[in-house]
């Protein structure tokens, strides 16, 4: 019995190792198999051949493998597998396509800038190893779980607008962020953002925020957008004296006096709030928009 168990465990281990060590398929291989590929994969191969400026598979592979920048926005691609061997890429733009599976990008560990806005992505786990990323664009997708992003600590710019995010706790470790866009999500608790003290620009408009506790720590903010939430108390913002732009339209704000400390403001949007006394709390009255 022990012998059988040992044999089984050995077989499982060997199978796992085989899967882990499975080599990445080269573009040459994808190209040579083009006629037998599914239409969506074939389309990606054809687009890459066009980018390479040749129909010769070997020559295309040589050219594509040397690329460090690749722009492929708005071309209706959905299958990224033919890109999986282009590990020299540092910049990749795939905005406005039909992408749902980003697993083929997991091998592109030299990427520093990756833009995937306006696709159909829900699972970002395959991006967890792309630790050189400084910019990541994932706006207008179907993302709700951010756990896979927590180790991308080199990020300075993260765009997650128009997703299905309610929990921002995984972002609390990304302390190098200077720009964070969370516009149009389902966020109510912003306390977890209090560690992000390097933030200069933060978009939180069109969420479910009523309590601003935590934001008072973000003293390096210069631009903050909180329009279309459920905010009534703006006192936590009174310490953010570096702000020059503050958006608070369409909330439940009655008293704006706490904003009088924000003397560097050049634009303050207070439109569509139930403010009792519509008097600008700042010395420069033209700054306020009621």
mmCIF file of C-alpha atoms in Angstrom:
data_model
loop_
_atom_site.group_PDB
_atom_site.id
_atom_site.type_symbol
_atom_site.label_atom_id
_atom_site.label_comp_id
_atom_site.label_asym_id
_atom_site.label_seq_id
_atom_site.Cartn_x
_atom_site.Cartn_y
_atom_site.Cartn_z
ATOM 1 C CA UNK A 1 0.000 0.000 0.000
ATOM 2 C CA UNK A 2 2.808 2.404 0.939
ATOM 3 C CA UNK A 3 4.520 1.590 -2.344
ATOM 4 C CA UNK A 4 1.359 2.450 -4.302
ATOM 5 C CA UNK A 5 0.974 5.764 -2.418
ATOM 6 C CA UNK A 6 4.646 6.604 -3.098
ATOM 7 C CA UNK A 7 4.225 5.865 -6.815
ATOM 8 C CA UNK A 8 1.069 8.007 -6.965
ATOM 9 C CA UNK A 9 2.741 10.923 -5.162
ATOM 10 C CA UNK A 10 5.744 10.698 -7.481
ATOM 11 C CA UNK A 11 3.459 10.732 -10.523
ATOM 12 C CA UNK A 12 1.550 13.754 -9.216
ATOM 13 C CA UNK A 13 4.810 15.595 -8.469
ATOM 14 C CA UNK A 14 6.213 14.854 -11.923
ATOM 15 C CA UNK A 15 2.962 16.006 -13.543
ATOM 16 C CA UNK A 16 3.014 19.250 -11.551
ATOM 17 C CA UNK A 17 6.657 19.895 -12.451
ATOM 18 C CA UNK A 18 5.925 19.216 -16.115
ATOM 19 C CA UNK A 19 3.096 21.776 -16.014
ATOM 20 C CA UNK A 20 5.217 24.374 -14.228
ATOM 21 C CA UNK A 21 8.149 23.924 -16.625
ATOM 22 C CA UNK A 22 6.023 23.974 -19.761
ATOM 23 C CA UNK A 23 7.853 26.305 -22.155
ATOM 24 C CA UNK A 24 6.163 29.394 -23.559
ATOM 25 C CA UNK A 25 5.182 28.893 -27.174
ATOM 26 C CA UNK A 26 7.144 31.191 -29.493
ATOM 27 C CA UNK A 27 5.478 33.513 -31.946
ATOM 28 C CA UNK A 28 7.066 31.469 -34.745
ATOM 29 C CA UNK A 29 5.063 28.445 -33.598
ATOM 30 C CA UNK A 30 1.810 30.411 -33.401
ATOM 31 C CA UNK A 31 2.492 31.826 -36.845
ATOM 32 C CA UNK A 32 3.284 28.456 -38.450
ATOM 33 C CA UNK A 33 0.045 27.015 -37.030
ATOM 34 C CA UNK A 34 -2.030 29.994 -38.165
ATOM 35 C CA UNK A 35 -4.218 28.089 -40.626
ATOM 36 C CA UNK A 36 -5.360 25.635 -37.923
ATOM 37 C CA UNK A 37 -5.976 28.186 -35.166
ATOM 38 C CA UNK A 38 -9.383 29.396 -33.942
ATOM 39 C CA UNK A 39 -10.442 32.616 -35.657
ATOM 40 C CA UNK A 40 -9.833 34.827 -32.594
ATOM 41 C CA UNK A 41 -6.262 33.501 -32.193
ATOM 42 C CA UNK A 42 -5.604 33.724 -35.911
ATOM 43 C CA UNK A 43 -6.702 37.366 -35.855
ATOM 44 C CA UNK A 44 -4.103 38.205 -33.182
ATOM 45 C CA UNK A 45 -1.359 36.450 -35.168
ATOM 46 C CA UNK A 46 -2.314 38.381 -38.311
ATOM 47 C CA UNK A 47 -2.275 41.699 -36.439
ATOM 48 C CA UNK A 48 1.192 40.934 -35.045
ATOM 49 C CA UNK A 49 2.466 39.976 -38.509
ATOM 50 C CA UNK A 50 1.225 43.314 -39.776
ATOM 51 C CA UNK A 51 3.011 45.062 -36.898
ATOM 52 C CA UNK A 52 6.202 43.212 -37.798
ATOM 53 C CA UNK A 53 5.836 44.266 -41.446
ATOM 54 C CA UNK A 54 6.415 40.762 -42.775
ATOM 55 C CA UNK A 55 4.529 37.525 -43.397
ATOM 56 C CA UNK A 56 7.647 35.442 -42.768
ATOM 57 C CA UNK A 57 7.170 33.740 -39.398
ATOM 58 C CA UNK A 58 10.847 33.609 -38.413
ATOM 59 C CA UNK A 59 11.520 37.216 -39.416
ATOM 60 C CA UNK A 60 8.372 38.379 -37.629
ATOM 61 C CA UNK A 61 9.405 36.525 -34.488
ATOM 62 C CA UNK A 62 12.829 38.181 -34.556
ATOM 63 C CA UNK A 63 11.337 41.664 -34.937
ATOM 64 C CA UNK A 64 8.563 41.198 -32.387
ATOM 65 C CA UNK A 65 10.904 39.659 -29.802
ATOM 66 C CA UNK A 66 13.038 42.809 -29.872
ATOM 67 C CA UNK A 67 10.109 45.177 -29.315
ATOM 68 C CA UNK A 68 9.897 47.016 -25.997
ATOM 69 C CA UNK A 69 6.763 48.981 -26.942
ATOM 70 C CA UNK A 70 3.580 47.671 -28.530
ATOM 71 C CA UNK A 71 0.386 49.616 -29.257
ATOM 72 C CA UNK A 72 -2.686 47.470 -29.994
ATOM 73 C CA UNK A 73 -5.740 49.535 -28.961
ATOM 74 C CA UNK A 74 -9.212 49.327 -30.531
ATOM 75 C CA UNK A 75 -8.574 46.441 -32.922
ATOM 76 C CA UNK A 76 -11.125 43.937 -31.577
ATOM 77 C CA UNK A 77 -8.653 41.336 -30.325
ATOM 78 C CA UNK A 78 -9.673 38.891 -27.615
ATOM 79 C CA UNK A 79 -6.952 36.213 -27.582
ATOM 80 C CA UNK A 80 -3.584 37.304 -26.172
ATOM 81 C CA UNK A 81 -1.808 33.941 -26.365
ATOM 82 C CA UNK A 82 0.333 34.861 -29.405
ATOM 83 C CA UNK A 83 1.798 37.732 -27.329
ATOM 84 C CA UNK A 84 2.907 35.474 -24.485
ATOM 85 C CA UNK A 85 6.527 35.100 -25.636
ATOM 86 C CA UNK A 86 7.198 38.821 -26.170
ATOM 87 C CA UNK A 87 8.991 39.094 -22.847
ATOM 88 C CA UNK A 88 11.103 42.099 -23.869
ATOM 89 C CA UNK A 89 8.042 44.365 -23.779
ATOM 90 C CA UNK A 90 8.133 47.221 -21.275
ATOM 91 C CA UNK A 91 5.103 49.125 -22.653
ATOM 92 C CA UNK A 92 1.859 47.491 -23.830
ATOM 93 C CA UNK A 93 -1.383 49.246 -24.758
ATOM 94 C CA UNK A 94 -4.412 46.969 -25.244
ATOM 95 C CA UNK A 95 -7.173 49.475 -24.526
ATOM 96 C CA UNK A 96 -10.667 49.103 -26.002
ATOM 97 C CA UNK A 97 -10.560 45.508 -27.142
ATOM 98 C CA UNK A 98 -12.546 42.366 -26.244
ATOM 99 C CA UNK A 99 -10.125 40.838 -23.770
ATOM 100 C CA UNK A 100 -11.353 38.764 -20.833
ATOM 101 C CA UNK A 101 -8.405 36.403 -20.242
ATOM 102 C CA UNK A 102 -5.093 38.055 -19.271
ATOM 103 C CA UNK A 103 -3.233 34.822 -18.398
ATOM 104 C CA UNK A 104 -0.959 35.137 -21.472
ATOM 105 C CA UNK A 105 0.454 38.360 -20.008
ATOM 106 C CA UNK A 106 1.794 36.611 -16.887
ATOM 107 C CA UNK A 107 5.133 35.917 -18.575
ATOM 108 C CA UNK A 108 5.727 39.544 -19.587
ATOM 109 C CA UNK A 109 7.586 40.396 -16.396
ATOM 110 C CA UNK A 110 9.537 43.312 -17.903
ATOM 111 C CA UNK A 111 6.384 45.378 -18.356
ATOM 112 C CA UNK A 112 6.462 48.747 -16.616
ATOM 113 C CA UNK A 113 3.417 50.238 -18.348
ATOM 114 C CA UNK A 114 0.310 48.167 -19.089
ATOM 115 C CA UNK A 115 -2.981 49.614 -20.253
ATOM 116 C CA UNK A 116 -6.080 47.411 -20.458
ATOM 117 C CA UNK A 117 -8.877 49.978 -20.150
ATOM 118 C CA UNK A 118 -12.275 49.219 -21.697
ATOM 119 C CA UNK A 119 -12.146 45.442 -21.969
ATOM 120 C CA UNK A 120 -14.082 42.568 -20.349
ATOM 121 C CA UNK A 121 -11.646 41.549 -17.604
ATOM 122 C CA UNK A 122 -12.860 40.211 -14.255
ATOM 123 C CA UNK A 123 -9.866 38.153 -13.050
ATOM 124 C CA UNK A 124 -6.582 40.038 -12.562
ATOM 125 C CA UNK A 125 -4.710 37.237 -10.751
ATOM 126 C CA UNK A 126 -2.401 36.601 -13.745
ATOM 127 C CA UNK A 127 -1.026 40.134 -13.346
ATOM 128 C CA UNK A 128 0.241 39.503 -9.805
ATOM 129 C CA UNK A 129 3.807 38.719 -10.929
ATOM 130 C CA UNK A 130 4.241 41.875 -13.002
ATOM 131 C CA UNK A 131 6.085 43.573 -10.174
ATOM 132 C CA UNK A 132 7.972 46.061 -12.384
ATOM 133 C CA UNK A 133 4.746 47.823 -13.303
ATOM 134 C CA UNK A 134 4.645 51.543 -12.531
ATOM 135 C CA UNK A 135 1.439 52.228 -14.500
ATOM 136 C CA UNK A 136 -1.566 49.902 -14.703
ATOM 137 C CA UNK A 137 -4.781 50.852 -16.475
ATOM 138 C CA UNK A 138 -7.796 48.621 -15.819
ATOM 139 C CA UNK A 139 -10.626 51.118 -16.137
ATOM 140 C CA UNK A 140 -14.020 50.076 -17.503
ATOM 141 C CA UNK A 141 -13.782 46.342 -16.902
ATOM 142 C CA UNK A 142 -15.636 43.887 -14.621
ATOM 143 C CA UNK A 143 -13.215 43.730 -11.694
ATOM 144 C CA UNK A 144 -14.384 43.311 -8.106
ATOM 145 C CA UNK A 145 -11.429 41.597 -6.381
ATOM 146 C CA UNK A 146 -8.150 43.537 -6.115
ATOM 147 C CA UNK A 147 -6.221 41.015 -4.003
ATOM 148 C CA UNK A 148 -3.868 40.141 -6.879
ATOM 149 C CA UNK A 149 -2.624 43.730 -7.087
ATOM 150 C CA UNK A 150 -1.407 44.014 -3.488
ATOM 151 C CA UNK A 151 2.214 43.118 -4.303
ATOM 152 C CA UNK A 152 2.609 45.513 -7.237
ATOM 153 C CA UNK A 153 4.387 47.947 -4.975
ATOM 154 C CA UNK A 154 6.227 49.811 -7.742
ATOM 155 C CA UNK A 155 2.961 51.208 -9.061
ATOM 156 C CA UNK A 156 2.769 54.999 -9.096
ATOM 157 C CA UNK A 157 -0.334 55.272 -11.281
ATOM 158 C CA UNK A 158 -3.332 52.937 -10.997
ATOM 159 C CA UNK A 159 -6.562 53.382 -12.931
ATOM 160 C CA UNK A 160 -9.597 51.296 -11.871
ATOM 161 C CA UNK A 161 -12.471 53.547 -12.902
ATOM 162 C CA UNK A 162 -15.859 52.024 -13.745
ATOM 163 C CA UNK A 163 -15.517 48.556 -12.268
ATOM 164 C CA UNK A 164 -17.386 46.664 -9.514
ATOM 165 C CA UNK A 165 -15.022 47.378 -6.617
ATOM 166 C CA UNK A 166 -16.235 47.738 -3.038
ATOM 167 C CA UNK A 167 -13.160 46.608 -1.042
ATOM 168 C CA UNK A 168 -9.997 48.712 -1.491
ATOM 169 C CA UNK A 169 -8.003 47.076 1.324
ATOM 170 C CA UNK A 170 -5.599 45.298 -1.093
ATOM 171 C CA UNK A 171 -4.443 48.729 -2.272
ATOM 172 C CA UNK A 172 -3.237 49.767 1.192
ATOM 173 C CA UNK A 173 0.220 48.348 0.518
ATOM 174 C CA UNK A 174 0.768 50.367 -2.677
ATOM 175 C CA UNK A 175 2.437 53.270 -0.924
ATOM 176 C CA UNK A 176 4.260 54.551 -4.033
ATOM 177 C CA UNK A 177 1.001 55.519 -5.707
ATOM 178 C CA UNK A 178 0.750 59.170 -6.724
ATOM 179 C CA UNK A 179 -2.342 58.822 -8.947
ATOM 180 C CA UNK A 180 -5.340 56.603 -8.166
ATOM 181 C CA UNK A 181 -8.570 56.568 -10.123
ATOM 182 C CA UNK A 182 -11.523 54.732 -8.519
ATOM 183 C CA UNK A 183 -14.296 56.716 -10.159
ATOM 184 C CA UNK A 184 -17.668 54.953 -10.567
ATOM 185 C CA UNK A 185 -17.341 51.905 -8.341
ATOM 186 C CA UNK A 186 -19.193 50.687 -5.217
ATOM 187 C CA UNK A 187 -16.820 51.944 -2.522
ATOM 188 C CA UNK A 188 -18.179 53.084 0.836
ATOM 189 C CA UNK A 189 -15.138 52.689 3.139
ATOM 190 C CA UNK A 190 -12.071 54.794 2.310
ATOM 191 C CA UNK A 191 -10.143 54.200 5.573
ATOM 192 C CA UNK A 192 -7.939 51.630 3.853
ATOM 193 C CA UNK A 193 -6.536 54.361 1.606
ATOM 194 C CA UNK A 194 -5.006 56.238 4.554
ATOM 195 C CA UNK A 195 -1.577 54.614 4.008
ATOM 196 C CA UNK A 196 -1.277 56.069 0.516
ATOM 197 C CA UNK A 197 0.357 59.274 1.686
ATOM 198 C CA UNK A 198 2.192 59.895 -1.600
ATOM 199 C CA UNK A 199 -1.066 60.361 -3.489
ATOM 200 C CA UNK A 200 -1.295 63.641 -5.381
ATOM 201 C CA UNK A 201 -4.443 62.887 -7.393
ATOM 202 C CA UNK A 202 -7.403 60.784 -6.240
ATOM 203 C CA UNK A 203 -10.696 60.150 -8.039
ATOM 204 C CA UNK A 204 -13.525 58.751 -5.893
ATOM 205 C CA UNK A 205 -16.518 60.325 -7.597
ATOM 206 C CA UNK A 206 -19.668 58.246 -8.171
ATOM 207 C CA UNK A 207 -19.240 55.780 -5.307
ATOM 208 C CA UNK A 208 -21.175 55.174 -2.057
ATOM 209 C CA UNK A 209 -19.051 57.234 0.317
ATOM 210 C CA UNK A 210 -20.595 58.986 3.295
ATOM 211 C CA UNK A 211 -17.668 58.960 5.751
ATOM 212 C CA UNK A 212 -14.385 60.585 4.699
ATOM 213 C CA UNK A 213 -12.380 59.263 7.677
ATOM 214 C CA UNK A 214 -8.926 58.209 6.513
ATOM 215 C CA UNK A 215 -8.558 60.828 3.808
ATOM 216 C CA UNK A 216 -7.236 63.382 6.330
ATOM 217 C CA UNK A 217 -3.894 61.497 6.219
ATOM 218 C CA UNK A 218 -3.429 62.154 2.503
ATOM 219 C CA UNK A 219 -1.769 65.518 3.006
ATOM 220 C CA UNK A 220 0.054 65.494 -0.356
ATOM 221 C CA UNK A 221 -3.150 65.525 -2.363
ATOM 222 C CA UNK A 222 -3.413 68.349 -4.893
ATOM 223 C CA UNK A 223 -6.526 67.083 -6.705
ATOM 224 C CA UNK A 224 -9.436 65.255 -5.078
ATOM 225 C CA UNK A 225 -12.719 64.323 -6.739
ATOM 226 C CA UNK A 226 -15.619 63.212 -4.510
ATOM 227 C CA UNK A 227 -18.644 64.218 -6.550
ATOM 228 C CA UNK A 228 -21.852 62.135 -6.574
ATOM 229 C CA UNK A 229 -21.467 60.400 -3.210
ATOM 230 C CA UNK A 230 -23.397 60.654 0.079
ATOM 231 C CA UNK A 231 -21.090 63.036 1.946
ATOM 232 C CA UNK A 232 -22.462 65.460 4.537
ATOM 233 C CA UNK A 233 -19.430 66.092 6.795
ATOM 234 C CA UNK A 234 -16.367 67.619 5.104
ATOM 235 C CA UNK A 235 -14.306 68.212 8.288
ATOM 236 C CA UNK A 236 -11.796 65.414 7.474
ATOM 237 C CA UNK A 237 -10.746 67.438 4.419
ATOM 238 C CA UNK A 238 -9.685 70.499 6.413
ATOM 239 C CA UNK A 239 -6.079 69.247 6.807
ATOM 240 C CA UNK A 240 -5.532 68.748 3.082
ATOM 241 C CA UNK A 241 -3.988 72.160 2.628
ATOM 242 C CA UNK A 242 -2.087 71.249 -0.557
ATOM 243 C CA UNK A 243 -5.313 70.816 -2.496
ATOM 244 C CA UNK A 244 -5.772 73.067 -5.505
ATOM 245 C CA UNK A 245 -8.762 71.224 -6.990
ATOM 246 C CA UNK A 246 -11.668 69.749 -4.997
ATOM 247 C CA UNK A 247 -14.834 68.292 -6.468
ATOM 248 C CA UNK A 248 -17.797 67.816 -4.106
ATOM 249 C CA UNK A 249 -20.813 68.205 -6.374
ATOM 250 C CA UNK A 250 -24.027 66.199 -5.856
ATOM 251 C CA UNK A 251 -23.553 65.273 -2.185
ATOM 252 C CA UNK A 252 -25.448 66.086 1.038
ATOM 253 C CA UNK A 253 -23.247 68.911 2.292
ATOM 254 C CA UNK A 254 -24.876 71.629 4.396
ATOM 255 C CA UNK A 255 -21.877 73.318 6.049
ATOM 256 C CA UNK A 256 -18.790 74.282 4.015
ATOM 257 C CA UNK A 257 -16.947 76.242 6.752
ATOM 258 C CA UNK A 258 -14.360 73.453 7.381
ATOM 259 C CA UNK A 259 -13.097 74.068 3.831
ATOM 260 C CA UNK A 260 -11.929 77.575 4.774
ATOM 261 C CA UNK A 261 -8.494 76.155 5.668
ATOM 262 C CA UNK A 262 -7.875 75.023 2.099
ATOM 263 C CA UNK A 263 -6.294 78.295 1.025
ATOM 264 C CA UNK A 264 -4.444 76.818 -1.978
ATOM 265 C CA UNK A 265 -7.678 75.887 -3.742
ATOM 266 C CA UNK A 266 -8.131 77.338 -7.207
ATOM 267 C CA UNK A 267 -11.295 75.328 -7.972
ATOM 268 C CA UNK A 268 -13.991 74.148 -5.554
ATOM 269 C CA UNK A 269 -17.094 72.512 -7.010
ATOM 270 C CA UNK A 270 -20.049 72.525 -4.581
ATOM 271 C CA UNK A 271 -22.875 72.354 -7.109
ATOM 272 C CA UNK A 272 -26.088 70.491 -6.281
ATOM 273 C CA UNK A 273 -25.648 70.319 -2.495
ATOM 274 C CA UNK A 274 -28.227 71.403 0.131
ATOM 275 C CA UNK A 275 -25.914 74.157 1.432
ATOM 276 C CA UNK A 276 -27.780 76.532 3.759
ATOM 277 C CA UNK A 277 -25.566 79.551 3.189
ATOM 278 C CA UNK A 278 -24.068 79.614 -0.287
ATOM 279 C CA UNK A 279 -21.116 81.785 0.684
ATOM 280 C CA UNK A 280 -17.650 80.739 -0.468
ATOM 281 C CA UNK A 281 -15.574 79.822 2.621
ATOM 282 C CA UNK A 282 -12.408 81.030 0.896
ATOM 283 C CA UNK A 283 -11.043 84.528 0.570
ATOM 284 C CA UNK A 284 -10.955 84.251 -3.232
ATOM 285 C CA UNK A 285 -14.703 83.902 -3.839
ATOM 286 C CA UNK A 286 -14.368 83.122 -7.551
ATOM 287 C CA UNK A 287 -12.827 79.742 -6.615
ATOM 288 C CA UNK A 288 -16.226 78.360 -5.524
ATOM 289 C CA UNK A 289 -18.821 76.970 -7.872
ATOM 290 C CA UNK A 290 -22.334 76.603 -6.391
#
